[in-house]
Amino acid sequence: LMIVIKHKNIHNAKSNTGGFTLLELMIAVAVWIILLTGASRLLWYSTNVATGLIAQQEALENARVAIDALSINIKMADGITLNTHSDGTLIQVELRQIRPATHENPGGSRSYAFSYARGSNTLNFSGPGNQIAYHLSAIKLILSDDHELIHITVTTCESLGEPITLTTSVDIRYKNLTIRR
């Protein structure tokens, strides 16, 4: 009889060890899977948002560079030749500066050009190898009716999210203006 009681006590000791049942383990694993899925989706979403914001910031910066380069150089120029499509989209703008001859610049005057390449969506300075801004879907230079302002509009590419359009107006301080269409 004593052996049976010990056997009964041993059996009771094993059943009270505090382990998890299979059902409890399956529920715990299911909860972890749900939590990890939610966390991974949150990480994926925040990464996509950050990538989109970086692309938009880069596009905005390129549009600013294009507008600044064009407006500063147009303000400094003594002569300009605009070569645009009929809607004002830039093909090329040639700028001339008439300056006294110096040791560094014996000829005095200098000419340079900006051109917009539609295929590569870039604004180039004095040649196709000198890209100063990219990811631009349109650059428009439109002369005001009184010929005293040039309106510059730069639009970024749609591939970087929603297109961004920047516009500025530049005073023309010279009367030596040629427009070719």
XYZ file of C-alpha atoms in Angstrom:
181
model
C 0.000 0.000 0.000
C 2.811 2.258 0.751
C 4.259 1.816 -2.686
C 1.023 2.803 -4.302
C 0.835 5.994 -2.263
C 4.376 6.928 -3.189
C 3.561 6.207 -6.781
C 0.479 8.397 -6.438
C 2.561 11.178 -4.859
C 5.145 10.944 -7.602
C 2.422 11.170 -10.229
C 0.915 14.209 -8.511
C 4.333 15.849 -8.285
C 4.858 15.425 -12.033
C 1.459 16.860 -12.920
C 1.989 19.974 -10.803
C 5.327 20.996 -12.371
C 3.795 24.120 -13.982
C 4.513 23.477 -17.717
C 2.496 24.890 -20.626
C -0.079 22.900 -22.480
C 0.027 22.575 -26.258
C -2.992 24.883 -26.582
C -1.270 27.618 -24.543
C 1.866 27.361 -26.667
C -0.176 27.594 -29.913
C -1.991 30.704 -28.644
C 1.311 32.332 -27.625
C 2.852 31.614 -31.041
C -0.241 33.020 -32.810
C -0.073 36.240 -30.744
C 3.657 36.655 -31.579
C 2.974 36.124 -35.279
C 0.272 38.804 -35.218
C 2.558 41.232 -33.356
C 5.513 40.615 -35.677
C 3.330 40.995 -38.772
C 2.038 44.339 -37.499
C 5.528 45.551 -36.644
C 6.927 44.527 -40.027
C 4.079 46.294 -41.856
C 4.697 49.435 -39.820
C 8.398 49.306 -40.666
C 7.641 48.763 -44.382
C 5.147 51.650 -44.431
C 7.477 54.082 -42.636
C 10.352 53.135 -44.970
C 8.184 53.827 -48.039
C 7.045 57.165 -46.625
C 10.632 58.180 -45.849
C 11.793 57.163 -49.344
C 8.995 59.202 -50.920
C 9.802 62.250 -48.809
C 13.490 62.026 -49.708
C 12.601 61.814 -53.420
C 10.298 64.836 -53.164
C 12.936 66.805 -51.284
C 15.499 65.951 -53.963
C 13.091 67.005 -56.711
C 12.332 70.277 -54.943
C 16.043 70.960 -54.497
C 16.666 70.331 -58.205
C 13.853 72.704 -59.137
C 15.340 75.361 -56.826
C 18.794 74.895 -58.348
C 17.362 75.311 -61.853
C 15.381 78.437 -60.944
C 18.299 79.994 -59.061
C 20.799 79.286 -61.841
C 18.530 80.715 -64.525
C 17.313 83.744 -62.569
C 20.736 84.805 -61.266
C 22.338 84.534 -64.693
C 19.450 86.286 -66.457
C 19.721 89.164 -63.957
C 23.460 89.498 -64.650
C 23.212 89.228 -68.433
C 23.469 92.188 -70.766
C 21.861 90.302 -73.645
C 19.703 87.229 -73.992
C 18.487 85.016 -76.792
C 15.516 82.831 -75.873
C 14.928 79.738 -77.974
C 11.648 78.189 -76.841
C 8.793 76.094 -78.162
C 5.537 77.949 -78.850
C 4.241 77.076 -75.361
C 7.322 78.651 -73.751
C 9.113 75.376 -72.974
C 12.824 76.074 -72.943
C 15.043 74.751 -75.685
C 18.004 77.012 -75.009
C 18.741 80.405 -73.485
C 21.950 82.132 -74.546
C 23.248 84.844 -72.244
C 25.853 87.503 -72.959
C 27.761 89.636 -70.520
C 29.599 92.682 -71.813
C 32.446 93.527 -69.486
C 35.635 95.530 -69.820
C 38.671 93.503 -70.828
C 40.733 92.261 -67.906
C 43.833 90.142 -67.477
C 41.660 87.086 -66.705
C 39.205 87.865 -69.531
C 41.072 89.685 -72.332
C 38.041 89.737 -74.624
C 35.847 91.360 -72.004
C 32.545 89.860 -73.118
C 31.516 86.293 -72.622
C 28.631 84.155 -73.792
C 27.198 81.052 -72.234
C 24.031 79.023 -72.541
C 21.567 76.923 -70.623
C 19.716 74.173 -72.433
C 16.953 71.840 -71.383
C 17.165 68.233 -72.567
C 13.680 66.703 -72.617
C 14.919 63.139 -73.075
C 17.087 63.151 -69.960
C 15.016 65.771 -68.069
C 18.124 67.817 -67.255
C 19.110 71.468 -67.301
C 22.594 71.780 -68.789
C 25.020 74.670 -68.600
C 27.013 75.415 -71.771
C 26.877 71.856 -73.051
C 25.279 68.470 -72.518
C 27.975 67.198 -70.151
C 27.413 69.910 -67.550
C 24.178 68.975 -65.822
C 23.200 71.370 -63.079
C 19.695 70.044 -62.344
C 17.845 66.869 -63.194
C 14.423 65.173 -62.732
C 12.756 68.167 -64.425
C 9.756 67.495 -66.659
C 9.405 71.080 -67.924
C 11.172 74.439 -67.843
C 9.290 77.402 -69.270
C 10.601 80.909 -69.890
C 7.835 83.314 -70.863
C 8.446 86.982 -71.583
C 5.927 89.415 -70.111
C 3.894 91.602 -72.467
C 5.839 94.735 -71.474
C 9.176 92.901 -72.052
C 10.383 93.773 -68.551
C 10.017 90.378 -66.866
C 10.825 86.800 -67.724
C 8.583 84.327 -65.915
C 10.425 81.088 -65.118
C 8.437 77.957 -64.291
C 10.127 74.660 -63.398
C 8.168 71.414 -62.939
C 9.645 68.222 -61.536
C 9.071 64.708 -62.903
C 6.042 62.674 -61.868
C 8.208 59.602 -61.273
C 9.253 61.094 -57.929
C 5.700 61.314 -56.632
C 3.414 64.274 -57.133
C 5.044 66.848 -59.443
C 6.279 70.060 -57.850
C 6.067 73.355 -59.749
C 8.130 76.412 -58.797
C 7.638 79.795 -60.461
C 9.537 83.059 -60.251
C 9.802 86.272 -62.256
C 13.074 87.936 -63.169
C 13.527 91.608 -64.053
C 15.190 92.217 -67.411
C 17.745 95.005 -67.037
C 18.734 95.188 -70.681
C 17.016 95.902 -73.958
C 19.134 93.601 -76.130
C 16.606 90.776 -76.357
C 16.178 88.216 -79.109
C 13.420 85.625 -79.107
C 13.476 82.615 -81.430
C 10.674 80.078 -81.610
